[in-house]
XYZ file of C-alpha atoms in Angstrom:
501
model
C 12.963 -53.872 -19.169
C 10.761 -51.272 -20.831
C 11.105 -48.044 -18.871
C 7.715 -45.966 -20.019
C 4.783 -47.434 -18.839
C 1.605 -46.511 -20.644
C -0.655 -43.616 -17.990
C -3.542 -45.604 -18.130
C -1.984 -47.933 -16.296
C -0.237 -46.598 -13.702
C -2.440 -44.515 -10.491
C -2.037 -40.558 -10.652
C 1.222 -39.158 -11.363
C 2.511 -36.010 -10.579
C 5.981 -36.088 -12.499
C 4.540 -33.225 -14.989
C 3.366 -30.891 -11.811
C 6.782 -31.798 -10.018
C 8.768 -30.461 -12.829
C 6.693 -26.868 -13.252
C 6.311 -26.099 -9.556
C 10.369 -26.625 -9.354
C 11.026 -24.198 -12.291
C 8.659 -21.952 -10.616
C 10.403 -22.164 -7.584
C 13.601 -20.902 -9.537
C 11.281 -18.078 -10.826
C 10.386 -17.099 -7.075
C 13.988 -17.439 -6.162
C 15.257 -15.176 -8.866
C 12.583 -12.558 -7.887
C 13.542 -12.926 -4.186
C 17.485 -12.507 -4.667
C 17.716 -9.885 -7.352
C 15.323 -7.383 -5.543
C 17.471 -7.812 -2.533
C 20.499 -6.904 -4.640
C 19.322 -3.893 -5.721
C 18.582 -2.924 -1.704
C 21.303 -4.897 0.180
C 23.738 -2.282 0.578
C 20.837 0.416 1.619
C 19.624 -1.734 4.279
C 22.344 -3.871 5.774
C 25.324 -2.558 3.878
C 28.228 -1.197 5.483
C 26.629 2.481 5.343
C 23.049 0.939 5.351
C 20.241 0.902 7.955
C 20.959 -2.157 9.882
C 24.831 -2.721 8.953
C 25.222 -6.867 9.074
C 29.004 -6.234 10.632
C 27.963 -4.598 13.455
C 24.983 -7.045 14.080
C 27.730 -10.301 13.512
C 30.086 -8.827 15.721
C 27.532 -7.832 18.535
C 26.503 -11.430 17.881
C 30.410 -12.969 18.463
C 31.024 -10.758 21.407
C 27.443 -12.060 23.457
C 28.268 -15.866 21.844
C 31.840 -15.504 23.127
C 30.372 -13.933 26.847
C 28.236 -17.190 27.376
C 31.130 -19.707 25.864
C 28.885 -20.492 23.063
C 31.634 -22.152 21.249
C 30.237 -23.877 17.828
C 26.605 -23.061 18.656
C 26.650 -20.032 17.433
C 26.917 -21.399 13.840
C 23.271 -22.793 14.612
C 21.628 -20.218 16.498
C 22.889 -17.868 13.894
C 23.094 -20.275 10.105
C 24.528 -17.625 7.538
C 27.270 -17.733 5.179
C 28.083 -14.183 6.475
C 30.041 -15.368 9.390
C 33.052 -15.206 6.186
C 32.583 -11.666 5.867
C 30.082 -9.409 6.202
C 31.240 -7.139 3.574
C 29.176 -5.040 0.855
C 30.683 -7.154 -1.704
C 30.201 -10.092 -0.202
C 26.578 -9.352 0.310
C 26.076 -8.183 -3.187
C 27.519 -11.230 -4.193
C 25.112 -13.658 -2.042
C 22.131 -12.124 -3.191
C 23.046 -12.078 -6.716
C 24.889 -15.749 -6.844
C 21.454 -16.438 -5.728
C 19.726 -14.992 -8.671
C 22.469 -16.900 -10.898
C 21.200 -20.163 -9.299
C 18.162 -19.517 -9.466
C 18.355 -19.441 -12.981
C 20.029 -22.895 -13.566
C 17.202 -24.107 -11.733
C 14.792 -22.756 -13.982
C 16.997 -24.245 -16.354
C 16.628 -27.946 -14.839
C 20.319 -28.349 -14.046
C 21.042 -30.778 -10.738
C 18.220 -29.106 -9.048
C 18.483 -30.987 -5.884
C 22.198 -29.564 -5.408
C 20.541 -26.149 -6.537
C 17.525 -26.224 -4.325
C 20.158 -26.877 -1.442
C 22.949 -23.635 -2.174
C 19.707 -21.441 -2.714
C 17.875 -22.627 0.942
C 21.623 -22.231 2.022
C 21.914 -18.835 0.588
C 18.420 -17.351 1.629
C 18.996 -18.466 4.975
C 22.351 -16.729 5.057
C 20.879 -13.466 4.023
C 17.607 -13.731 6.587
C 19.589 -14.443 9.503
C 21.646 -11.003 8.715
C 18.813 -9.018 7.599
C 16.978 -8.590 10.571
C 13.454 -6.978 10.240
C 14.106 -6.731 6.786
C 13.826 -10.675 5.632
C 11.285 -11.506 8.205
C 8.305 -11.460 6.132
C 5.848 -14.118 6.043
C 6.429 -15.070 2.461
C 10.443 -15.195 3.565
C 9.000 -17.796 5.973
C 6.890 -19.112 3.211
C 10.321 -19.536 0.810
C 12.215 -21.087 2.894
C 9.788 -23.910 4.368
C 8.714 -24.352 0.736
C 12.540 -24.739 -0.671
C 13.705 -26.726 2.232
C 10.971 -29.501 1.349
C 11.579 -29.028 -2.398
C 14.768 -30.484 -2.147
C 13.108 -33.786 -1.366
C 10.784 -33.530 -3.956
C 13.508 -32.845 -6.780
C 14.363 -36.058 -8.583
C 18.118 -37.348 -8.039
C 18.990 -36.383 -11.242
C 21.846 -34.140 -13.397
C 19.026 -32.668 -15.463
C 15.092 -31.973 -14.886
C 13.695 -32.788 -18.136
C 11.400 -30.147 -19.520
C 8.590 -32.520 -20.848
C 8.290 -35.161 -18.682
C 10.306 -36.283 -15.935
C 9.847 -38.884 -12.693
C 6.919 -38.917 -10.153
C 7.977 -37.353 -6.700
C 7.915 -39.381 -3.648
C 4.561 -39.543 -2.074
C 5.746 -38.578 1.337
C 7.346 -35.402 -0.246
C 4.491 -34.151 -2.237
C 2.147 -34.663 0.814
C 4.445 -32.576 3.083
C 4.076 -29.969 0.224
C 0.524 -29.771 0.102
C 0.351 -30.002 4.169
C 2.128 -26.598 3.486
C -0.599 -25.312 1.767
C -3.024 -26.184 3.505
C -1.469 -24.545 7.083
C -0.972 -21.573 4.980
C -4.460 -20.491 4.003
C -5.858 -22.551 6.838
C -3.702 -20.629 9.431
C -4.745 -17.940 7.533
C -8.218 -18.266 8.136
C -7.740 -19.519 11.895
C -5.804 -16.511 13.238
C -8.681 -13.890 11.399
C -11.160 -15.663 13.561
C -8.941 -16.573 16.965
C -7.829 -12.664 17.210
C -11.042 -11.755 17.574
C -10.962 -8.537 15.569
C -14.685 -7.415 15.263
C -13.842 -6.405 11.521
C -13.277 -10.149 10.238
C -16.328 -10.976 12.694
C -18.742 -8.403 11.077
C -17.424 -9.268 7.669
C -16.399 -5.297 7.116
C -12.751 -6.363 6.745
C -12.235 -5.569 3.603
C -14.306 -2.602 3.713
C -10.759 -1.554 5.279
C -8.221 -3.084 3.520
C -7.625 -1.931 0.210
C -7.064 1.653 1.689
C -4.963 0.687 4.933
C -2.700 -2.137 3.250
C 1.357 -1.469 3.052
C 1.644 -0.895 -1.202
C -1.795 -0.793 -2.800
C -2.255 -1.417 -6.709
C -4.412 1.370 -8.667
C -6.759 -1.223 -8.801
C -7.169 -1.135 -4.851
C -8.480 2.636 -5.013
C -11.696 1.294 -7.303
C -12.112 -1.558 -5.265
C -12.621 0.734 -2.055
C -15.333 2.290 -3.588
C -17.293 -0.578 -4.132
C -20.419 -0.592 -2.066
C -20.158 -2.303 1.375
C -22.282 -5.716 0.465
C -19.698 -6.443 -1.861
C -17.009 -5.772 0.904
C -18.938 -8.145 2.575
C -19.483 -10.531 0.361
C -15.784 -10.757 -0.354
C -14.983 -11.061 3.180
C -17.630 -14.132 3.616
C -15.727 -15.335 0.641
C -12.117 -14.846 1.249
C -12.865 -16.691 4.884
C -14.794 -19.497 2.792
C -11.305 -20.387 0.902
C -9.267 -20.044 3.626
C -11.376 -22.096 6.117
C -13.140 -24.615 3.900
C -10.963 -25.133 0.692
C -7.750 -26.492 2.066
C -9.879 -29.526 3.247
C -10.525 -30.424 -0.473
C -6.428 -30.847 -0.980
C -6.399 -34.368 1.264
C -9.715 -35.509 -1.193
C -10.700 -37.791 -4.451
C -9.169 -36.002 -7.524
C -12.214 -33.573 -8.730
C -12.287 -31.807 -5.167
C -8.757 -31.190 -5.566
C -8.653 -29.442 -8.913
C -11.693 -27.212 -6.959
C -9.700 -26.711 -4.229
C -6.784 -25.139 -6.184
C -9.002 -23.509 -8.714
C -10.445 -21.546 -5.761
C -6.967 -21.237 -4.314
C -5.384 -19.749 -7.296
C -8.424 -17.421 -7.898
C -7.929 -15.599 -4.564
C -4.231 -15.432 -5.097
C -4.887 -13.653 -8.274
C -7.362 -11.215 -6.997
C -5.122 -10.049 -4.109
C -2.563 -10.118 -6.733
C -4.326 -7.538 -7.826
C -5.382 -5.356 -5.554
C -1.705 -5.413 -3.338
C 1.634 -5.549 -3.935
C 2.853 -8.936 -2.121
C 5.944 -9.331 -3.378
C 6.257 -13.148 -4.751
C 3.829 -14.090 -2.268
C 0.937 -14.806 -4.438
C 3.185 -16.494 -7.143
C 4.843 -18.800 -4.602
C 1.274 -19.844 -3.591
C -0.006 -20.477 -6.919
C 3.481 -22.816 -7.338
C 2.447 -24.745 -4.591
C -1.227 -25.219 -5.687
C -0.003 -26.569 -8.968
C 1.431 -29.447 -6.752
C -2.470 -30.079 -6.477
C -2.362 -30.742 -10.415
C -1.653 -34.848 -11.311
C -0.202 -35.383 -15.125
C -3.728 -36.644 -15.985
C -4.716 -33.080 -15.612
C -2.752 -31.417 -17.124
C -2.247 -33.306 -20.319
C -6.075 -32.877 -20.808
C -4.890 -28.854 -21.021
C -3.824 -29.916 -24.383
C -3.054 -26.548 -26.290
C -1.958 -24.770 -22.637
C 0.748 -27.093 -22.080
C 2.000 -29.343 -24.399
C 3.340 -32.802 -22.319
C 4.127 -36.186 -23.409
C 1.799 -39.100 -23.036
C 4.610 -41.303 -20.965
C 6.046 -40.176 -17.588
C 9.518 -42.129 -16.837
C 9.871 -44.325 -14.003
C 12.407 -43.496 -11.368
C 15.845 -45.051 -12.858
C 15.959 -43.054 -15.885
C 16.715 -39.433 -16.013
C 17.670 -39.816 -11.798
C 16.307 -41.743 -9.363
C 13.668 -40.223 -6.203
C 14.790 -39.932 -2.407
C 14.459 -43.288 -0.327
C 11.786 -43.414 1.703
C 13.488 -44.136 5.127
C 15.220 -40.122 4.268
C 11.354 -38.695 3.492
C 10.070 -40.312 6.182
C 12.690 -38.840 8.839
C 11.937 -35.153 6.890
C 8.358 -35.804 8.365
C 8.897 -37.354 11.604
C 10.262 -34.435 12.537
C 8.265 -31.450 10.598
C 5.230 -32.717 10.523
C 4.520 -32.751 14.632
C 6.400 -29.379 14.755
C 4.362 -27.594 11.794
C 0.878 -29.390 13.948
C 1.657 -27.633 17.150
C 2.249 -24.104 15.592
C -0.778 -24.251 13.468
C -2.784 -25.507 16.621
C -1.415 -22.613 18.541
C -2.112 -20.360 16.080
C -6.116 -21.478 17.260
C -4.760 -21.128 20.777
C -5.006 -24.884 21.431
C -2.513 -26.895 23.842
C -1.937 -30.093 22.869
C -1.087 -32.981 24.841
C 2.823 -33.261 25.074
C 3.076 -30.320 23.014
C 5.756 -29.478 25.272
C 8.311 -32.003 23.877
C 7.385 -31.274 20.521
C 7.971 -27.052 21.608
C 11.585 -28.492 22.728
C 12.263 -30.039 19.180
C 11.005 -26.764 17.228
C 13.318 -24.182 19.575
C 16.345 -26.229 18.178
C 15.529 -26.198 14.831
C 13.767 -22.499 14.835
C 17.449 -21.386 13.592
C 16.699 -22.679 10.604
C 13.668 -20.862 9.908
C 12.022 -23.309 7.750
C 8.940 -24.725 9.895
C 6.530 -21.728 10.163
C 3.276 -20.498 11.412
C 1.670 -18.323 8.952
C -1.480 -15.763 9.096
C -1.708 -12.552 7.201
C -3.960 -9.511 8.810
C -5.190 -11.622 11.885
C -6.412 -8.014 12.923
C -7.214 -5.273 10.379
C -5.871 -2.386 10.494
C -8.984 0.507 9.903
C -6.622 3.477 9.584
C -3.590 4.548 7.288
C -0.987 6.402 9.202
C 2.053 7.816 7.214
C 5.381 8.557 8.343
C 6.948 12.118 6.288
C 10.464 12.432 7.065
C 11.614 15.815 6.128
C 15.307 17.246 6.516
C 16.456 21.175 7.393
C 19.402 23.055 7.187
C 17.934 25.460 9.171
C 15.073 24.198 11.671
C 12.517 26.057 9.480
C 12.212 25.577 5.869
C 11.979 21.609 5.394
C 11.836 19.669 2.662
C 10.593 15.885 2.336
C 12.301 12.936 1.190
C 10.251 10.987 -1.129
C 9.795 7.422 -0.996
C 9.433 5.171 -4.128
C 6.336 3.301 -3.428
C 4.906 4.162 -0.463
C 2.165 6.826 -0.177
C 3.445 10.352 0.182
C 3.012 12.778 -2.566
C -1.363 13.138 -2.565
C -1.132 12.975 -6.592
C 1.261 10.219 -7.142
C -0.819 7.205 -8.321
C -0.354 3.623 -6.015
C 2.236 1.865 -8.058
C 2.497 -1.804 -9.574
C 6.063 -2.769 -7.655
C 4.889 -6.448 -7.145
C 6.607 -8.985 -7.504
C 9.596 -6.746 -6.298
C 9.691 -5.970 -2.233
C 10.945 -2.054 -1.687
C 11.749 -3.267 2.004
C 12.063 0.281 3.485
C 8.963 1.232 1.928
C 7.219 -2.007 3.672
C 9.271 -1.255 6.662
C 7.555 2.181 7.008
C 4.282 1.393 6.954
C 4.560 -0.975 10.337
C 6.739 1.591 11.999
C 3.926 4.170 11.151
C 1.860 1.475 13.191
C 3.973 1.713 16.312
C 6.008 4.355 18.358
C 9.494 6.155 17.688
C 11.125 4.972 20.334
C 10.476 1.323 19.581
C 11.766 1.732 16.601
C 15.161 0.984 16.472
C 16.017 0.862 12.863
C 13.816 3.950 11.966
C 16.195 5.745 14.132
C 19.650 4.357 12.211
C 17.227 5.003 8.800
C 17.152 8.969 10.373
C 20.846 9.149 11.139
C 21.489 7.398 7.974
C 19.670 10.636 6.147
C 21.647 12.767 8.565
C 25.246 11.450 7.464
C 23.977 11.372 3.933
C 24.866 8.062 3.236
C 24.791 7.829 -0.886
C 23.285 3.782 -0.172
C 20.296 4.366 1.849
C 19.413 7.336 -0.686
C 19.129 4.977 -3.302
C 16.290 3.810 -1.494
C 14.447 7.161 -2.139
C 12.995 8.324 -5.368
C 15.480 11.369 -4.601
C 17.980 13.178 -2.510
C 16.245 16.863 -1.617
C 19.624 18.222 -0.540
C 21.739 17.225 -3.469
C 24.195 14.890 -1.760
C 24.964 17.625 1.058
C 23.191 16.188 4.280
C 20.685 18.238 6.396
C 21.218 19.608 9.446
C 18.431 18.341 11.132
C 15.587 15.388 10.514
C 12.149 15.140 11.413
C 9.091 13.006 11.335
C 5.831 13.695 10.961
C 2.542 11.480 11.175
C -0.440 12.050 9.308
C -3.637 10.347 8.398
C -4.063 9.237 4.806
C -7.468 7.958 3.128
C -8.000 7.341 -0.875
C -9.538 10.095 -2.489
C -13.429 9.447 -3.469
C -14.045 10.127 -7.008
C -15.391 13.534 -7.257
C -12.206 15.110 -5.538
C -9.620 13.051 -7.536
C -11.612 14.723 -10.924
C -11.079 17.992 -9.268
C -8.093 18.246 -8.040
C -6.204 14.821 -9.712
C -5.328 13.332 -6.717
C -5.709 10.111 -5.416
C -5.072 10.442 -1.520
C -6.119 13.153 1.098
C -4.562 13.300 4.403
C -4.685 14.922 7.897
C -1.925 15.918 10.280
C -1.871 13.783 13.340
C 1.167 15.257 14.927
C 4.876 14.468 15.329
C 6.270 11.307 14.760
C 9.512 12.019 16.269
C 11.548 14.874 17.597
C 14.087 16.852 15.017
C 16.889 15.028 14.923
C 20.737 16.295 14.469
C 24.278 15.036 15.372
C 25.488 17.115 18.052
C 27.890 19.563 17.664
């Protein structure tokens, strides 16, 4: 029985996309672990922000109260029920990275895709406000359904390799397409008169979390371009995902157009592995027939094997069940993201509270309302309640000359984590307030976090907040004066802060 079948024979194939997207999937993983295990211990670490021990054991003691029993191993998924110790937590977050790298590899990747969606998990569940980003969301949904789309195989060849069950891809690109469509849906459900008025972006550059130098040019560009770019950014994220469900051509314009807004956010903001998990997913968009007419980008063989050699592909009766029971869950959160109720949406709501645990069907939406203004948080410490001095963060806007940095596609989670707090109050704040007694104890862990220790390991009497008002420079002042912000003091953030006596 001859096992290579010639392409022209055969409908479209996607064994050659398959095969990148996974090993870009390891690539995403490896960026996602190993920036957590340079932060772990800062923010969830025995000494850290959020310590995972004390959450875990607040955890047992309310599971134990309501006689819980074995439940709480699904309300609650994570690894970290072993120990919850800094070693241990170093150790998940960089066995993750080591995994991640024998996927890139092409070693048993289904068994691989399953200990890293295993091991992400673990860490989200114990990271509180920390792993909850949208691209978490984003990793896990996406390497949950990879597993089904990695060939039942010891090795994933690197030229080559078997077409993906249909059922699997599809769930994949239904993926994509709630992503930027959600994306587009919640911009225009919220309401915000900024994404109405197409004067969004006229805002953004300056008020996101970790702008790229390239983000302080952009907000100079005249407002019809802002609004051009807003008309345009809606365009993709309303229109193009329709063109991943058509005839071949539209598809390859749908994830040109896809990938071309990735990169130009890429650009302008640090997102973390965001935009590259995106662009992973788009290449699912890409059949072999396309990509062997690259030619000198990417060099593939002319023959794609059929399932039997190399591995075998999932039954169908296993892919099927995978949809049965995502697809009506991930319908009913995107339609709620447009503020629709369904018929027996109910039952459906029952089915995705049991499996919400698990963190891996999402609704997704990025800046449903702009933010028009750029608060900063200044901490500052005191040994004596009236010379202060600030503690610097690494990335986030502080010191007026300091440049925006290129940090992407690492996350500096504190630094992220200041910018929403700078959004809300003090009091509602509860990890801001652990972050200031953190500074007050000075815990060596959570300084690592900071470009610097001000006190020189001895800890400061007292801590205090301030708020101000930051905006980008405009060109004439950063000539002047080379600086590349200008701010204004709003007030307190929160009261000075000290362990009593």
């Amino acid at each position: 029985m001859n096992l290579l079948t010639p392409r022209s024979s055969q409908p479209s194939s996607y064994a050659i996309a398959t095969g990148l997207f996974l090993r870009m999937l390891g690539l995403v993983y490896l960026i996602a672990f190993w920036s957590l295990a340079v932060q772990i211990r800062g923010l969830i670490g025995h000494d850290g922000i959020l310590p995972a021990g004390e959450y875990l054991a607040a955890a047992s003691e309310w599971a134990s109260s309501q006689q819980m029993g074995l439940d709480r191993f699904r309300l609650l998924p994570t690894l970290c029920w072993i120990s919850t110790s800094d070693a241990f937590l170093v150790a998940l977050s960089a066995g993750g990275a080591v995994l991640a790298v024998l996927l890139m590899i092409g070693l048993a990747p289904v068994v691989l895709l399953l200990l890293l969606w295993i091991d992400y998990l673990s860490l989200s569940v114990v990271c509180g406000e920390f792993l909850q980003y949208q691209w978490d969301a984003l990793l896990l949904e996406t390497g949950l359904l990879a597993i089904f789309l990695a060939p039942l195989a010891l090795w994933l060849p690197f030229r080559g390799g078997i077409d993906p069950p249909r059922i699997s891809r599809w769930l994949l690109w239904w993926l994509l397409f709630r992503l930027l469509f959600g994306s587009g849906v919640v911009k225009l459900a919220s309401g915000d008169p900024t994404w109405a008025n197409l004067t969004a972006l006229a805002f953004h550059y300056e008020t996101q979390p970790l702008p790229t130098p390239v983000a302080w040019y952009a907000h100079h560009l005249p407002l019809w371009f802002h609004k051009v770019s807003t008309a345009g950014t809606l365009a993709v994220e309303l229109l193009v995902p329709w063109l991943f469900f058509g005839p071949r051509r539209l598809r390859l314009i749908g994830c040109g157009l896809s990938v071309g807004l990735q990169v130009i956010i890429w650009t302008t903001g640090n997102y973390t592995f965001f935009n590259l998990l995106t662009i992973a997913l788009c290449l699912l968009l890409l059949d072999d027939r396309t990509l062997e007419q690259v030619g000198t980008l990417v060099r593939v063989p002319a023959m794609v094997q059929a399932a039997g050699q190399g591995g075998t592909r999932w039954p169908v009766w296993i892919t099927a069940v995978v949809a049965l029971v995502t697809v009506p869950v991930s319908f009913v959160v995107l339609t709620g993201s447009a503020r629709l109720d369904l018929p027996g949406s109910a039952i459906v709501e029952r089915i995705a509270g049991f499996i919400a645990p698990f963190r891996s069907v999402n609704r997704y939406g990025l800046f449903s309302v702009m933010t028009t203004t750029r608060p900063e948080i200044i901490v500052e410490g005191s040994n004596d309640g009236t010379t202060w001095l600030p503690y610097e963060f690494k990335y986030k806007a502080g010191d007026l000359s300091r440049p925006p940095a290129w940090v992407a596609p690492h996350q500096p989670r504190l630094d992220w984590q200041m910018w929403f707090a700078a959004l809300g109050q003090f009091d509602q704040e509860p990890w801001f307030r652990n972050f200031c007694g953190r500074l007050l104890q000075g815990s060596p862990s959570v300084l690592e976090l900071l470009v610097s220790d001000p006190f020189q390991g001895s800890p400061p009497k007292f801590v205090r907040s301030e708020l101000f008002r930051y905006h980008f420079s405009d060109a004439a002042t950063r000539r002047r004066e080379h600086t590349w912000w200008t701010r204004e003091r709003l007030g307190p953030y929160s009261p000075v802060l000290s362990f009593k006596q």
